[in-house]
Amino acid sequence: MPSLKDLKNRIASVKATQKITKAMKMVAAAKLRRAQEAAEAARPYSQRMSAVLSNIAAAVGSDDSAPRLMTGNGQNQTHLLVVCTAERGLCGGFNSQIARFARDHVRKLLAEGKTVKIVCVGKKGFDILRREFASLIIDRVDLREVKKIGFENADQIGKKIISLFEKNEFDVCTLFYSEFKSVISQVPTALQLIPAAVPAGAEQTDAAAAIYEYEPDAGEILNDLIPRNISVQVFRALLENVAGEMGAKMSAMDNATRNAGDMINKLTLSYNRQRQAQITKELIEIISGAEAL
Amino acid sequence: MADFNFELVSPERLLLSERVSEVVLPATEGEMTVMANHAPVMTTIKPGIVTVKAVDGQVTRYVVFGGFADILPTGCTLLAESAVPVSEMDAKQIEKRIDATKSELDANSHSDEHKTRLESFLAELTQLNEIVVAF
């Protein structure tokens, strides 16, 4: 049985922890709002981009002139997985969810006899995947110093992927990130970057699409567009990740605050009980002492 | 004068969406002026300056680094990789890009095609730098 003093210390320490988790929750809520705004602001660009892309892809058709980034190099042997996770922990199952999803994917590919290479974006995913696939990780991107993710960060990753592809380091590239569904639900998602899956697009609803003039010709624009589209996809994934991380952190910290509250209640109850018991004991001692006289 | 809807979008946000009467774009194959009822054109953009003339005649200039434009008779959308109003631009940003491109070129591990593209990008940047400094 812990003494009264022990209990008192315990309560004080849990209270301090509760204060911290409460503050973290509020910080996460503020950051979540900002992350959501950023994701929202980035939406028009990626929407227009995919609209234009599907337009052009339809114009170019699937002949041999289509860029290699879109058609792939015809092989399916070496897979590059780009796994995006958060830089920090304390956000519930957010990081392990993505890592587990990627790990299952890696195991499946390895079982099929494929070669797998991994690029980690974010420290947490690297820490988890390193335990099992240390030899497969060829690179990692550290965004720890980055306060607000800008397009340049995504562009660097996109360029890295493309230059690896040009050196024939891999055949198929898949991006792993967490899609932000709502504050309490983030779904790990795999997105194939190369060969680029061109959005099918609405079947050329506006007649104008058919009489577009291209300058330079459509093929060249497509060559320019596809790498850009890869960067945009990475950018979108990173933004979704940030929003998801903050959402997960918020609910994790909310849970922690509530648990700490429960614990304080329980501890206070047993503290009071013990105090009462002690008082009763002292009274009995005094009374029985007086009776003996 | 007839006006049309012009949108300037960067990956981070929608920079501008308003009715304008005239836009000058630094297209890859030469500058072009877009006015209302332009034929549908899709073109890539090189680093340069976009001049936007609003309906009331006010002129704003933006520095863009590559991108592409989607022109329709009813409007024009410019998807820029990065766009900054000239007034907020300083030469250092361009110089930083020039240095980055140079070092990428020096890394010397690219295909010839990629190299050519980098070189022309560098030339365009240098030219842009001179223009901005002149402003």
CSV table of C-alpha atoms in Angstrom, one decimal, chain A residues 18-258:
chain,number,residue,atom,x,y,z
A,18,GLN,CA,-2.2,16.0,-18.2
A,19,LYS,CA,-1.3,19.6,-18.6
A,20,ILE,CA,1.3,18.7,-21.2
A,21,THR,CA,-1.0,16.5,-23.2
A,22,LYS,CA,-3.7,19.1,-23.1
A,23,ALA,CA,-1.3,21.7,-24.4
A,24,MET,CA,-0.1,19.4,-27.2
A,25,LYS,CA,-3.6,18.7,-28.2
A,26,MET,CA,-4.3,22.4,-28.6
A,27,VAL,CA,-1.1,22.9,-30.5
A,28,ALA,CA,-2.1,20.0,-32.8
A,29,ALA,CA,-5.5,21.5,-33.3
A,30,ALA,CA,-4.1,24.8,-34.4
A,31,LYS,CA,-1.6,23.1,-36.7
A,32,LEU,CA,-4.3,20.9,-38.1
A,33,ARG,CA,-6.3,23.8,-39.2
A,34,ARG,CA,-3.3,25.3,-40.9
A,35,ALA,CA,-2.4,22.0,-42.6
A,36,GLN,CA,-6.0,21.7,-43.8
A,37,GLU,CA,-5.9,25.2,-45.2
A,38,ALA,CA,-2.6,24.4,-47.0
A,39,ALA,CA,-4.1,21.2,-48.4
A,40,GLU,CA,-7.1,23.1,-49.6
A,41,ALA,CA,-5.1,25.9,-51.2
A,42,ALA,CA,-3.0,23.3,-53.1
A,43,ARG,CA,-6.1,21.7,-54.5
A,44,PRO,CA,-6.9,24.0,-57.5
A,45,TYR,CA,-3.4,23.4,-58.9
A,46,SER,CA,-3.5,19.6,-58.8
A,47,GLN,CA,-7.1,19.6,-60.1
A,48,ARG,CA,-6.2,21.7,-63.1
A,49,MET,CA,-3.0,19.7,-63.6
A,50,SER,CA,-4.9,16.4,-63.8
A,51,ALA,CA,-7.5,17.9,-66.1
A,52,VAL,CA,-4.9,19.3,-68.5
A,53,LEU,CA,-2.9,16.0,-68.3
A,54,SER,CA,-5.9,13.9,-69.2
A,55,ASN,CA,-6.6,16.3,-72.1
A,56,ILE,CA,-3.1,16.0,-73.5
A,57,ALA,CA,-2.8,12.3,-72.9
A,58,ALA,CA,-5.9,11.8,-74.9
A,59,ALA,CA,-4.5,14.0,-77.7
A,60,VAL,CA,-1.1,12.2,-77.8
A,61,GLY,CA,-2.7,8.8,-77.6
A,62,SER,CA,-0.8,5.7,-76.5
A,63,ASP,CA,1.7,5.6,-79.4
A,64,ASP,CA,5.4,5.1,-79.1
A,65,SER,CA,6.1,8.8,-78.7
A,66,ALA,CA,4.6,8.8,-75.2
A,67,PRO,CA,7.2,9.5,-72.6
A,68,ARG,CA,8.9,6.7,-70.8
A,69,LEU,CA,7.8,8.1,-67.5
A,70,MET,CA,4.2,7.4,-68.5
A,71,THR,CA,4.5,4.1,-70.2
A,72,GLY,CA,7.3,2.7,-67.9
A,73,ASN,CA,10.2,0.8,-69.3
A,74,GLY,CA,8.3,-2.3,-69.9
A,75,GLN,CA,9.7,-4.2,-67.0
A,76,ASN,CA,8.2,-5.0,-63.6
A,77,GLN,CA,11.3,-6.3,-61.7
A,78,THR,CA,12.6,-3.6,-59.5
A,79,HIS,CA,10.2,-1.7,-57.3
A,80,LEU,CA,10.9,1.6,-55.6
A,81,LEU,CA,8.8,2.4,-52.6
A,82,VAL,CA,8.7,6.0,-51.4
A,83,VAL,CA,7.3,5.8,-47.8
A,84,CYS,CA,6.2,9.2,-46.4
A,85,THR,CA,5.7,9.4,-42.7
A,86,ALA,CA,5.9,12.1,-40.0
A,87,GLU,CA,9.0,13.4,-38.4
A,88,ARG,CA,7.7,13.1,-34.9
A,89,GLY,CA,6.0,10.6,-32.8
A,90,LEU,CA,3.2,10.9,-30.2
A,91,CYS,CA,0.5,10.7,-32.8
A,92,GLY,CA,-1.1,7.4,-32.0
A,93,GLY,CA,-0.9,4.7,-34.7
A,94,PHE,CA,-0.3,7.2,-37.5
A,95,ASN,CA,3.3,6.3,-38.3
A,96,SER,CA,3.1,2.6,-37.6
A,97,GLN,CA,0.0,2.4,-39.8
A,98,ILE,CA,1.8,3.6,-42.8
A,99,ALA,CA,4.9,1.6,-42.0
A,100,ARG,CA,2.9,-1.6,-41.5
A,101,PHE,CA,1.1,-1.0,-44.8
A,102,ALA,CA,4.4,-0.5,-46.6
A,103,ARG,CA,6.0,-3.5,-44.9
A,104,ASP,CA,3.2,-5.8,-46.0
A,105,HIS,CA,3.7,-4.5,-49.5
A,106,VAL,CA,7.4,-5.1,-49.3
A,107,ARG,CA,7.0,-8.7,-48.1
A,108,LYS,CA,4.5,-9.4,-50.8
A,109,LEU,CA,6.9,-8.1,-53.5
A,110,LEU,CA,9.8,-10.0,-52.0
A,111,ALA,CA,7.8,-13.2,-51.9
A,112,GLU,CA,7.1,-12.7,-55.6
A,113,GLY,CA,10.9,-12.5,-56.2
A,114,LYS,CA,11.0,-8.8,-57.1
A,115,THR,CA,13.8,-6.5,-56.1
A,116,VAL,CA,12.7,-3.8,-53.7
A,117,LYS,CA,14.3,-0.5,-52.9
A,118,ILE,CA,13.0,1.9,-50.3
A,119,VAL,CA,13.2,5.7,-50.0
A,120,CYS,CA,12.1,7.0,-46.6
A,121,VAL,CA,10.6,10.4,-46.2
A,122,GLY,CA,10.4,11.3,-42.6
A,123,LYS,CA,12.3,10.0,-39.6
A,124,LYS,CA,9.7,7.7,-38.0
A,125,GLY,CA,9.1,5.5,-41.0
A,126,PHE,CA,12.8,5.1,-41.4
A,127,ASP,CA,13.2,4.1,-37.8
A,128,ILE,CA,10.5,1.4,-38.1
A,129,LEU,CA,11.5,0.0,-41.5
A,130,ARG,CA,15.2,0.0,-40.7
A,131,ARG,CA,14.6,-2.8,-38.2
A,132,GLU,CA,13.6,-5.2,-40.9
A,133,PHE,CA,14.7,-3.8,-44.3
A,134,ALA,CA,17.9,-1.9,-43.4
A,135,SER,CA,19.6,-3.3,-46.6
A,136,LEU,CA,16.8,-2.2,-48.9
A,137,ILE,CA,16.7,1.4,-47.9
A,138,ILE,CA,18.7,3.3,-50.4
A,139,ASP,CA,17.9,6.9,-49.4
A,140,ARG,CA,16.1,9.0,-46.8
A,141,VAL,CA,14.8,12.5,-47.0
A,142,ASP,CA,14.8,14.5,-43.8
A,143,LEU,CA,12.2,17.2,-43.5
A,144,ARG,CA,12.9,17.8,-39.8
A,145,GLU,CA,14.2,21.3,-40.3
A,146,VAL,CA,11.2,22.2,-42.6
A,147,LYS,CA,8.6,24.2,-40.7
A,148,LYS,CA,6.1,24.5,-43.5
A,149,ILE,CA,6.3,22.1,-46.4
A,150,GLY,CA,6.7,24.0,-49.6
A,151,PHE,CA,6.5,22.9,-53.2
A,152,GLU,CA,10.4,22.9,-53.3
A,153,ASN,CA,10.6,20.1,-50.8
A,154,ALA,CA,8.3,18.0,-52.9
A,155,ASP,CA,10.0,19.0,-56.1
A,156,GLN,CA,13.3,17.8,-54.7
A,157,ILE,CA,11.9,14.4,-53.9
A,158,GLY,CA,10.2,14.3,-57.3
A,159,LYS,CA,13.5,15.1,-59.1
A,160,LYS,CA,15.3,12.5,-57.1
A,161,ILE,CA,12.8,9.9,-58.1
A,162,ILE,CA,13.0,10.9,-61.8
A,163,SER,CA,16.8,10.9,-61.8
A,164,LEU,CA,16.8,7.4,-60.3
A,165,PHE,CA,14.4,6.3,-63.0
A,166,GLU,CA,16.7,7.7,-65.7
A,167,LYS,CA,19.6,5.7,-64.3
A,168,ASN,CA,17.4,2.6,-64.6
A,169,GLU,CA,17.5,2.1,-60.8
A,170,PHE,CA,14.0,0.8,-60.8
A,171,ASP,CA,11.0,0.0,-63.0
A,172,VAL,CA,8.0,0.8,-60.9
A,173,CYS,CA,7.6,3.5,-58.3
A,174,THR,CA,4.9,3.6,-55.7
A,175,LEU,CA,4.3,6.3,-53.2
A,176,PHE,CA,3.0,5.4,-49.7
A,177,TYR,CA,1.3,8.1,-47.6
A,178,SER,CA,-1.7,8.5,-45.4
A,179,GLU,CA,-4.8,9.9,-46.9
A,180,PHE,CA,-6.6,12.4,-44.7
A,181,LYS,CA,-10.2,11.3,-44.4
A,182,SER,CA,-11.1,13.1,-41.2
A,183,VAL,CA,-9.6,14.1,-37.9
A,184,ILE,CA,-10.1,10.6,-36.5
A,185,SER,CA,-9.5,8.6,-39.7
A,186,GLN,CA,-6.4,8.5,-41.8
A,187,VAL,CA,-6.1,5.8,-44.4
A,188,PRO,CA,-2.7,4.5,-45.5
A,189,THR,CA,-2.6,4.7,-49.3
A,190,ALA,CA,-0.4,3.5,-52.1
A,191,LEU,CA,-0.2,5.5,-55.2
A,192,GLN,CA,1.7,4.4,-58.3
A,193,LEU,CA,3.9,7.2,-59.6
A,194,ILE,CA,5.8,5.5,-62.4
A,195,PRO,CA,4.5,4.4,-64.9
A,196,ALA,CA,2.2,7.3,-64.3
A,197,ALA,CA,-1.4,6.4,-64.2
A,198,VAL,CA,-3.0,9.2,-66.2
A,199,PRO,CA,-6.4,10.2,-64.8
A,200,ALA,CA,-9.0,9.0,-67.3
A,201,GLY,CA,-10.9,12.3,-67.1
A,202,ALA,CA,-14.4,13.1,-68.2
A,203,GLU,CA,-14.8,12.1,-71.8
A,204,GLN,CA,-13.9,15.5,-73.3
A,205,THR,CA,-17.1,17.2,-72.3
A,206,ASP,CA,-16.3,20.5,-73.8
A,207,ALA,CA,-15.9,20.5,-77.6
A,208,ALA,CA,-13.1,23.0,-77.2
A,209,ALA,CA,-10.8,20.2,-76.1
A,210,ALA,CA,-10.7,18.8,-79.5
A,211,ILE,CA,-9.4,21.9,-81.3
A,212,TYR,CA,-6.6,22.8,-78.9
A,213,GLU,CA,-3.5,24.1,-80.4
A,214,TYR,CA,-0.3,22.9,-78.8
A,215,GLU,CA,2.8,25.0,-78.6
A,216,PRO,CA,5.3,23.2,-78.7
A,217,ASP,CA,3.5,20.0,-79.8
A,218,ALA,CA,1.5,17.9,-77.5
A,219,GLY,CA,4.2,15.3,-77.0
A,220,GLU,CA,6.7,17.8,-75.8
A,221,ILE,CA,4.3,19.4,-73.4
A,222,LEU,CA,3.5,16.0,-72.0
A,223,ASN,CA,7.3,15.4,-71.5
A,224,ASP,CA,7.4,18.6,-69.5
A,225,LEU,CA,4.2,17.9,-67.6
A,226,ILE,CA,4.7,14.4,-66.4
A,227,PRO,CA,7.7,15.1,-64.2
A,228,ARG,CA,5.9,18.1,-62.8
A,229,ASN,CA,2.9,16.0,-62.1
A,230,ILE,CA,5.0,13.6,-60.1
A,231,SER,CA,6.2,16.5,-57.9
A,232,VAL,CA,2.6,17.7,-57.5
A,233,GLN,CA,1.6,14.2,-56.4
A,234,VAL,CA,4.4,14.0,-53.9
A,235,PHE,CA,3.5,17.5,-52.7
A,236,ARG,CA,-0.1,16.5,-52.2
A,237,ALA,CA,0.9,13.4,-50.4
A,238,LEU,CA,3.1,15.4,-48.0
A,239,LEU,CA,0.4,17.9,-47.3
A,240,GLU,CA,-2.1,15.1,-46.6
A,241,ASN,CA,0.4,13.5,-44.4
A,242,VAL,CA,0.9,16.7,-42.3
A,243,ALA,CA,-2.9,17.1,-41.9
A,244,GLY,CA,-3.2,13.4,-41.0
A,245,GLU,CA,-0.4,13.6,-38.5
A,246,MET,CA,-1.9,16.5,-36.8
A,247,GLY,CA,-5.3,14.9,-36.7
A,248,ALA,CA,-3.9,11.7,-35.3
A,249,LYS,CA,-1.9,13.7,-32.8
A,250,MET,CA,-4.9,15.6,-31.7
A,251,SER,CA,-7.0,12.6,-31.0
A,252,ALA,CA,-4.1,10.7,-29.4
A,253,MET,CA,-3.5,13.7,-27.1
A,254,ASP,CA,-7.2,14.0,-26.4
A,255,ASN,CA,-7.3,10.4,-25.3
A,256,ALA,CA,-4.2,10.8,-23.2
A,257,THR,CA,-5.7,13.9,-21.5
A,258,ARG,CA,-8.9,11.9,-20.7
